[in-house]
Amino acid sequence: MDLIHSISENQETPQPFYLLDLGTVERLMHSWKHSLPTTKPFYTVKCSSNPALLAAVASLGANFNCASQAEIETILGLGVSPDRILYTNPCKAVSHIKYAASVGVNLTTFDSKGEIEKIKQWHPKCALLLRIKIANDHTSWRPLGTKFGVLPDEILPLLSEAHLSGLKGCVCGSFQFGMPPKQVLNIGGGFKDNSLFSEIGKTVNEAIKDMEAAATAPLSVMAEPGRFFAETVFTLVTNVFGNE
């Protein structure tokens, strides 16, 4: 509280501001590594692009989920290597695809044949993650099933199309089908820092073990946490100008 009062009193013009608790950021990363030790966190930049938060999670080993050229530029500006960036927009502008290719961001998501054609032409070295439509997500805080993802009967045709195009295709989502297990699984986001997180971790870890037992190649698992790292680390400090 003394720090807050000191900052407020030294402002020439009173303005609201946020305080970032770096200790909480560190605690959250510890919690993630404890509950999901084999799942790599790719922090969702659009959740909060506060420079201090981005620098903090980067220093703690997080990777990044970027949805645009501007977000990629921001993360690269922190000194983060491009192989720690997942380009998650499934419908990208050609200029952004060209930029990703030029800086070495070589992993992205897709959910359509048109996106395969664009990536083949402008970024043929890029590997693909197929985004699966989440069934029955109407109770989610941020339902994405109406915006992104493919239906079950579209999975094999699109993976085949990616293969024929010479691109490496994997699965992004939780879905099993009659193909050999892929090397990369992205379980998405939706995590919160609450009492359920450790239980969710146990369920996810058990599923990963089952998949690894059936896999014919090493399995790499990633996730896209956003609010897990951003929701509880900031405190808004503001001034009261009236009491009526």
mmCIF file of N, CA and C in Angstrom, residues 64-155:
data_model
loop_
_atom_site.group_PDB
_atom_site.id
_atom_site.type_symbol
_atom_site.label_atom_id
_atom_site.label_comp_id
_atom_site.label_asym_id
_atom_site.label_seq_id
_atom_site.Cartn_x
_atom_site.Cartn_y
_atom_site.Cartn_z
ATOM 1 N N PHE A 64 4.769 -18.660 -27.154
ATOM 2 C CA PHE A 64 3.740 -17.653 -27.429
ATOM 3 C C PHE A 64 2.816 -18.048 -28.574
ATOM 4 N N ASN A 65 1.561 -17.706 -28.373
ATOM 5 C CA ASN A 65 0.499 -17.905 -29.344
ATOM 6 C C ASN A 65 0.171 -16.532 -29.926
ATOM 7 N N CYS A 66 0.537 -16.306 -31.184
ATOM 8 C CA CYS A 66 0.330 -15.011 -31.829
ATOM 9 C C CYS A 66 -0.699 -15.135 -32.947
ATOM 10 N N ALA A 67 -1.575 -14.137 -33.059
ATOM 11 C CA ALA A 67 -2.644 -14.185 -34.056
ATOM 12 C C ALA A 67 -2.444 -13.210 -35.206
ATOM 13 N N SER A 68 -1.357 -12.448 -35.201
ATOM 14 C CA SER A 68 -1.161 -11.445 -36.246
ATOM 15 C C SER A 68 0.318 -11.121 -36.396
ATOM 16 N N GLN A 69 0.634 -10.416 -37.476
ATOM 17 C CA GLN A 69 2.009 -9.969 -37.687
ATOM 18 C C GLN A 69 2.459 -9.057 -36.566
ATOM 19 N N ALA A 70 1.583 -8.156 -36.133
ATOM 20 C CA ALA A 70 1.950 -7.220 -35.065
ATOM 21 C C ALA A 70 2.317 -7.962 -33.784
ATOM 22 N N GLU A 71 1.579 -9.011 -33.440
ATOM 23 C CA GLU A 71 1.883 -9.775 -32.229
ATOM 24 C C GLU A 71 3.203 -10.527 -32.384
ATOM 25 N N ILE A 72 3.449 -11.076 -33.556
ATOM 26 C CA ILE A 72 4.724 -11.756 -33.802
ATOM 27 C C ILE A 72 5.880 -10.767 -33.652
ATOM 28 N N GLU A 73 5.728 -9.573 -34.227
ATOM 29 C CA GLU A 73 6.767 -8.545 -34.117
ATOM 30 C C GLU A 73 7.037 -8.197 -32.656
ATOM 31 N N THR A 74 5.973 -8.092 -31.864
ATOM 32 C CA THR A 74 6.117 -7.766 -30.443
ATOM 33 C C THR A 74 6.937 -8.826 -29.715
ATOM 34 N N ILE A 75 6.623 -10.094 -29.959
ATOM 35 C CA ILE A 75 7.318 -11.176 -29.255
ATOM 36 C C ILE A 75 8.764 -11.297 -29.729
ATOM 37 N N LEU A 76 8.996 -11.181 -31.021
ATOM 38 C CA LEU A 76 10.369 -11.229 -31.514
ATOM 39 C C LEU A 76 11.180 -10.071 -30.945
ATOM 40 N N GLY A 77 10.508 -8.929 -30.715
ATOM 41 C CA GLY A 77 11.176 -7.766 -30.144
ATOM 42 C C GLY A 77 11.671 -7.990 -28.729
ATOM 43 N N LEU A 78 11.143 -9.015 -28.063
ATOM 44 C CA LEU A 78 11.596 -9.363 -26.714
ATOM 45 C C LEU A 78 12.844 -10.240 -26.749
ATOM 46 N N GLY A 79 13.256 -10.612 -27.958
ATOM 47 C CA GLY A 79 14.396 -11.515 -28.081
ATOM 48 C C GLY A 79 14.014 -12.975 -28.076
ATOM 49 N N VAL A 80 12.709 -13.261 -28.178
ATOM 50 C CA VAL A 80 12.230 -14.641 -28.212
ATOM 51 C C VAL A 80 12.502 -15.222 -29.595
ATOM 52 N N SER A 81 12.999 -16.443 -29.656
ATOM 53 C CA SER A 81 13.303 -17.062 -30.936
ATOM 54 C C SER A 81 12.011 -17.465 -31.649
ATOM 55 N N PRO A 82 11.991 -17.425 -32.975
ATOM 56 C CA PRO A 82 10.767 -17.716 -33.728
ATOM 57 C C PRO A 82 10.229 -19.129 -33.541
ATOM 58 N N ASP A 83 11.095 -20.074 -33.143
ATOM 59 C CA ASP A 83 10.603 -21.434 -32.936
ATOM 60 C C ASP A 83 9.793 -21.572 -31.646
ATOM 61 N N ARG A 84 9.673 -20.477 -30.885
ATOM 62 C CA ARG A 84 8.824 -20.476 -29.687
ATOM 63 C C ARG A 84 7.483 -19.783 -29.953
ATOM 64 N N ILE A 85 7.176 -19.564 -31.237
ATOM 65 C CA ILE A 85 5.946 -18.864 -31.609
ATOM 66 C C ILE A 85 5.048 -19.777 -32.451
ATOM 67 N N LEU A 86 3.785 -19.849 -32.069
ATOM 68 C CA LEU A 86 2.751 -20.523 -32.852
ATOM 69 C C LEU A 86 1.841 -19.451 -33.442
ATOM 70 N N TYR A 87 1.708 -19.439 -34.766
ATOM 71 C CA TYR A 87 0.856 -18.466 -35.454
ATOM 72 C C TYR A 87 -0.534 -19.074 -35.548
ATOM 73 N N THR A 88 -1.461 -18.608 -34.700
ATOM 74 C CA THR A 88 -2.717 -19.342 -34.497
ATOM 75 C C THR A 88 -3.916 -18.858 -35.297
ATOM 76 N N ASN A 89 -3.768 -17.825 -36.071
ATOM 77 C CA ASN A 89 -4.918 -17.367 -36.853
ATOM 78 C C ASN A 89 -5.167 -18.337 -38.007
ATOM 79 N N PRO A 90 -6.347 -18.998 -38.069
ATOM 80 C CA PRO A 90 -6.578 -19.973 -39.139
ATOM 81 C C PRO A 90 -6.955 -19.333 -40.478
ATOM 82 N N CYS A 91 -7.088 -18.018 -40.515
ATOM 83 C CA CYS A 91 -7.403 -17.323 -41.764
ATOM 84 C C CYS A 91 -6.512 -16.085 -41.850
ATOM 85 N N LYS A 92 -5.386 -16.235 -42.543
ATOM 86 C CA LYS A 92 -4.333 -15.223 -42.507
ATOM 87 C C LYS A 92 -4.241 -14.432 -43.807
ATOM 88 N N ALA A 93 -3.885 -13.165 -43.682
ATOM 89 C CA ALA A 93 -3.607 -12.341 -44.861
ATOM 90 C C ALA A 93 -2.294 -12.822 -45.483
ATOM 91 N N VAL A 94 -2.219 -12.758 -46.805
ATOM 92 C CA VAL A 94 -1.011 -13.207 -47.505
ATOM 93 C C VAL A 94 0.220 -12.446 -47.014
ATOM 94 N N SER A 95 0.073 -11.145 -46.781
ATOM 95 C CA SER A 95 1.209 -10.348 -46.325
ATOM 96 C C SER A 95 1.721 -10.836 -44.974
ATOM 97 N N HIS A 96 0.820 -11.301 -44.116
ATOM 98 C CA HIS A 96 1.227 -11.808 -42.812
ATOM 99 C C HIS A 96 1.918 -13.168 -42.945
ATOM 100 N N ILE A 97 1.444 -13.982 -43.882
ATOM 101 C CA ILE A 97 2.089 -15.272 -44.138
ATOM 102 C C ILE A 97 3.509 -15.054 -44.643
ATOM 103 N N LYS A 98 3.664 -14.110 -45.549
ATOM 104 C CA LYS A 98 5.000 -13.792 -46.061
ATOM 105 C C LYS A 98 5.917 -13.319 -44.938
ATOM 106 N N TYR A 99 5.374 -12.513 -44.051
ATOM 107 C CA TYR A 99 6.184 -12.027 -42.931
ATOM 108 C C TYR A 99 6.616 -13.181 -42.043
ATOM 109 N N ALA A 100 5.676 -14.084 -41.701
ATOM 110 C CA ALA A 100 6.011 -15.236 -40.864
ATOM 111 C C ALA A 100 7.132 -16.047 -41.508
ATOM 112 N N ALA A 101 7.062 -16.224 -42.828
ATOM 113 C CA ALA A 101 8.098 -16.970 -43.532
ATOM 114 C C ALA A 101 9.447 -16.252 -43.433
ATOM 115 N N SER A 102 9.416 -14.933 -43.535
ATOM 116 C CA SER A 102 10.666 -14.160 -43.557
ATOM 117 C C SER A 102 11.384 -14.170 -42.213
ATOM 118 N N VAL A 103 10.635 -14.357 -41.115
ATOM 119 C CA VAL A 103 11.262 -14.331 -39.786
ATOM 120 C C VAL A 103 11.405 -15.721 -39.179
ATOM 121 N N GLY A 104 10.962 -16.760 -39.892
ATOM 122 C CA GLY A 104 11.162 -18.116 -39.422
ATOM 123 C C GLY A 104 10.122 -18.641 -38.456
ATOM 124 N N VAL A 105 8.918 -18.064 -38.482
ATOM 125 C CA VAL A 105 7.814 -18.629 -37.696
ATOM 126 C C VAL A 105 7.191 -19.720 -38.559
ATOM 127 N N ASN A 106 7.478 -20.964 -38.226
ATOM 128 C CA ASN A 106 7.191 -22.079 -39.123
ATOM 129 C C ASN A 106 6.133 -23.049 -38.622
ATOM 130 N N LEU A 107 5.235 -22.582 -37.777
ATOM 131 C CA LEU A 107 4.143 -23.427 -37.295
ATOM 132 C C LEU A 107 2.889 -22.582 -37.191
ATOM 133 N N THR A 108 1.809 -23.047 -37.833
ATOM 134 C CA THR A 108 0.567 -22.275 -37.831
ATOM 135 C C THR A 108 -0.636 -23.203 -37.819
ATOM 136 N N THR A 109 -1.811 -22.631 -37.617
ATOM 137 C CA THR A 109 -3.053 -23.391 -37.620
ATOM 138 C C THR A 109 -3.805 -23.172 -38.928
ATOM 139 N N PHE A 110 -4.681 -24.125 -39.261
ATOM 140 C CA PHE A 110 -5.521 -23.982 -40.448
ATOM 141 C C PHE A 110 -6.801 -24.779 -40.246
ATOM 142 N N ASP A 111 -7.824 -24.456 -41.001
ATOM 143 C CA ASP A 111 -9.056 -25.236 -40.963
ATOM 144 C C ASP A 111 -9.800 -25.184 -42.301
ATOM 145 N N SER A 112 -9.051 -24.956 -43.395
ATOM 146 C CA SER A 112 -9.689 -24.893 -44.712
ATOM 147 C C SER A 112 -8.688 -25.209 -45.813
ATOM 148 N N LYS A 113 -9.204 -25.634 -46.966
ATOM 149 C CA LYS A 113 -8.364 -25.922 -48.126
ATOM 150 C C LYS A 113 -7.727 -24.642 -48.649
ATOM 151 N N GLY A 114 -8.470 -23.543 -48.595
ATOM 152 C CA GLY A 114 -7.946 -22.275 -49.082
ATOM 153 C C GLY A 114 -6.691 -21.851 -48.331
ATOM 154 N N GLU A 115 -6.654 -22.124 -47.027
ATOM 155 C CA GLU A 115 -5.485 -21.745 -46.234
ATOM 156 C C GLU A 115 -4.282 -22.608 -46.621
ATOM 157 N N ILE A 116 -4.533 -23.873 -46.925
ATOM 158 C CA ILE A 116 -3.451 -24.747 -47.379
ATOM 159 C C ILE A 116 -2.821 -24.196 -48.649
ATOM 160 N N GLU A 117 -3.656 -23.753 -49.564
ATOM 161 C CA GLU A 117 -3.163 -23.232 -50.845
ATOM 162 C C GLU A 117 -2.321 -21.975 -50.643
ATOM 163 N N LYS A 118 -2.771 -21.081 -49.748
ATOM 164 C CA LYS A 118 -1.999 -19.863 -49.483
ATOM 165 C C LYS A 118 -0.648 -20.192 -48.858
ATOM 166 N N ILE A 119 -0.645 -21.094 -47.890
ATOM 167 C CA ILE A 119 0.594 -21.421 -47.194
ATOM 168 C C ILE A 119 1.553 -22.157 -48.131
ATOM 169 N N LYS A 120 1.027 -23.049 -48.961
ATOM 170 C CA LYS A 120 1.873 -23.749 -49.932
ATOM 171 C C LYS A 120 2.582 -22.759 -50.840
ATOM 172 N N GLN A 121 1.877 -21.721 -51.259
ATOM 173 C CA GLN A 121 2.458 -20.753 -52.189
ATOM 174 C C GLN A 121 3.444 -19.810 -51.513
ATOM 175 N N TRP A 122 3.103 -19.347 -50.294
ATOM 176 C CA TRP A 122 3.877 -18.275 -49.690
ATOM 177 C C TRP A 122 4.759 -18.694 -48.511
ATOM 178 N N HIS A 123 4.516 -19.891 -47.959
ATOM 179 C CA HIS A 123 5.346 -20.340 -46.826
ATOM 180 C C HIS A 123 5.420 -21.869 -46.839
ATOM 181 N N PRO A 124 6.021 -22.456 -47.858
ATOM 182 C CA PRO A 124 6.012 -23.914 -48.010
ATOM 183 C C PRO A 124 6.776 -24.665 -46.931
ATOM 184 N N LYS A 125 7.608 -23.986 -46.147
ATOM 185 C CA LYS A 125 8.335 -24.637 -45.057
ATOM 186 C C LYS A 125 7.499 -24.732 -43.787
ATOM 187 N N CYS A 126 6.323 -24.136 -43.801
ATOM 188 C CA CYS A 126 5.507 -24.061 -42.586
ATOM 189 C C CYS A 126 4.823 -25.395 -42.292
ATOM 190 N N ALA A 127 4.818 -25.795 -41.025
ATOM 191 C CA ALA A 127 4.075 -26.963 -40.569
ATOM 192 C C ALA A 127 2.696 -26.510 -40.100
ATOM 193 N N LEU A 128 1.727 -27.406 -40.207
ATOM 194 C CA LEU A 128 0.337 -27.039 -39.953
ATOM 195 C C LEU A 128 -0.265 -27.825 -38.786
ATOM 196 N N LEU A 129 -1.090 -27.136 -38.028
ATOM 197 C CA LEU A 129 -1.913 -27.767 -37.000
ATOM 198 C C LEU A 129 -3.365 -27.600 -37.417
ATOM 199 N N LEU A 130 -4.066 -28.699 -37.582
ATOM 200 C CA LEU A 130 -5.467 -28.648 -37.978
ATOM 201 C C LEU A 130 -6.332 -28.374 -36.753
ATOM 202 N N ARG A 131 -7.092 -27.282 -36.807
ATOM 203 C CA ARG A 131 -7.932 -26.904 -35.672
ATOM 204 C C ARG A 131 -9.266 -27.632 -35.761
ATOM 205 N N ILE A 132 -9.601 -28.390 -34.715
ATOM 206 C CA ILE A 132 -10.825 -29.181 -34.661
ATOM 207 C C ILE A 132 -11.927 -28.386 -33.973
ATOM 208 N N LYS A 133 -13.120 -28.413 -34.566
ATOM 209 C CA LYS A 133 -14.257 -27.723 -33.950
ATOM 210 C C LYS A 133 -14.632 -28.427 -32.646
ATOM 211 N N ILE A 134 -14.765 -27.658 -31.589
ATOM 212 C CA ILE A 134 -15.132 -28.215 -30.286
ATOM 213 C C ILE A 134 -16.641 -28.426 -30.222
ATOM 214 N N ALA A 135 -17.053 -29.652 -29.969
ATOM 215 C CA ALA A 135 -18.473 -29.970 -29.896
ATOM 216 C C ALA A 135 -19.043 -29.539 -28.542
ATOM 217 N N ASN A 136 -20.260 -29.033 -28.573
ATOM 218 C CA ASN A 136 -20.992 -28.690 -27.347
ATOM 219 C C ASN A 136 -20.220 -27.745 -26.435
ATOM 220 N N ASP A 137 -19.690 -26.659 -27.021
ATOM 221 C CA ASP A 137 -18.955 -25.698 -26.188
ATOM 222 C C ASP A 137 -19.809 -24.480 -25.846
ATOM 223 N N HIS A 138 -21.154 -24.631 -25.907
ATOM 224 C CA HIS A 138 -22.056 -23.505 -25.652
ATOM 225 C C HIS A 138 -21.977 -23.024 -24.203
ATOM 226 N N THR A 139 -21.441 -23.867 -23.316
ATOM 227 C CA THR A 139 -21.321 -23.451 -21.913
ATOM 228 C C THR A 139 -19.973 -22.795 -21.635
ATOM 229 N N SER A 140 -19.095 -22.737 -22.632
ATOM 230 C CA SER A 140 -17.782 -22.132 -22.436
ATOM 231 C C SER A 140 -17.910 -20.630 -22.244
ATOM 232 N N TRP A 141 -16.946 -20.068 -21.498
ATOM 233 C CA TRP A 141 -16.932 -18.623 -21.277
ATOM 234 C C TRP A 141 -16.714 -17.882 -22.586
ATOM 235 N N ARG A 142 -15.887 -18.450 -23.464
ATOM 236 C CA ARG A 142 -15.641 -17.884 -24.786
ATOM 237 C C ARG A 142 -15.793 -18.983 -25.829
ATOM 238 N N PRO A 143 -17.050 -19.320 -26.220
ATOM 239 C CA PRO A 143 -17.256 -20.382 -27.212
ATOM 240 C C PRO A 143 -16.621 -20.005 -28.548
ATOM 241 N N LEU A 144 -15.796 -20.906 -29.082
ATOM 242 C CA LEU A 144 -15.113 -20.637 -30.350
ATOM 243 C C LEU A 144 -15.576 -21.563 -31.466
ATOM 244 N N GLY A 145 -16.483 -22.486 -31.144
ATOM 245 C CA GLY A 145 -16.939 -23.442 -32.139
ATOM 246 C C GLY A 145 -17.632 -22.812 -33.332
ATOM 247 N N THR A 146 -18.209 -21.629 -33.142
ATOM 248 C CA THR A 146 -18.884 -20.957 -34.252
ATOM 249 C C THR A 146 -17.906 -20.189 -35.130
ATOM 250 N N LYS A 147 -16.656 -20.036 -34.691
ATOM 251 C CA LYS A 147 -15.674 -19.244 -35.424
ATOM 252 C C LYS A 147 -14.603 -20.091 -36.104
ATOM 253 N N PHE A 148 -14.110 -21.106 -35.382
ATOM 254 C CA PHE A 148 -12.958 -21.845 -35.873
ATOM 255 C C PHE A 148 -13.215 -23.339 -35.862
ATOM 256 N N GLY A 149 -12.436 -24.061 -36.639
ATOM 257 C CA GLY A 149 -12.401 -25.514 -36.538
ATOM 258 C C GLY A 149 -13.179 -26.245 -37.613
ATOM 259 N N VAL A 150 -12.809 -27.520 -37.788
ATOM 260 C CA VAL A 150 -13.449 -28.358 -38.794
ATOM 261 C C VAL A 150 -14.268 -29.453 -38.115
ATOM 262 N N LEU A 151 -15.239 -29.959 -38.843
ATOM 263 C CA LEU A 151 -16.079 -31.053 -38.361
ATOM 264 C C LEU A 151 -15.341 -32.376 -38.545
ATOM 265 N N PRO A 152 -15.756 -33.431 -37.823
ATOM 266 C CA PRO A 152 -15.058 -34.721 -37.904
ATOM 267 C C PRO A 152 -14.862 -35.247 -39.323
ATOM 268 N N ASP A 153 -15.883 -35.110 -40.179
ATOM 269 C CA ASP A 153 -15.759 -35.672 -41.524
ATOM 270 C C ASP A 153 -14.857 -34.835 -42.437
ATOM 271 N N GLU A 154 -14.389 -33.683 -41.949
ATOM 272 C CA GLU A 154 -13.489 -32.849 -42.741
ATOM 273 C C GLU A 154 -12.019 -33.089 -42.401
ATOM 274 N N ILE A 155 -11.752 -33.806 -41.317
ATOM 275 C CA ILE A 155 -10.385 -33.952 -40.817
ATOM 276 C C ILE A 155 -9.486 -34.685 -41.809
#
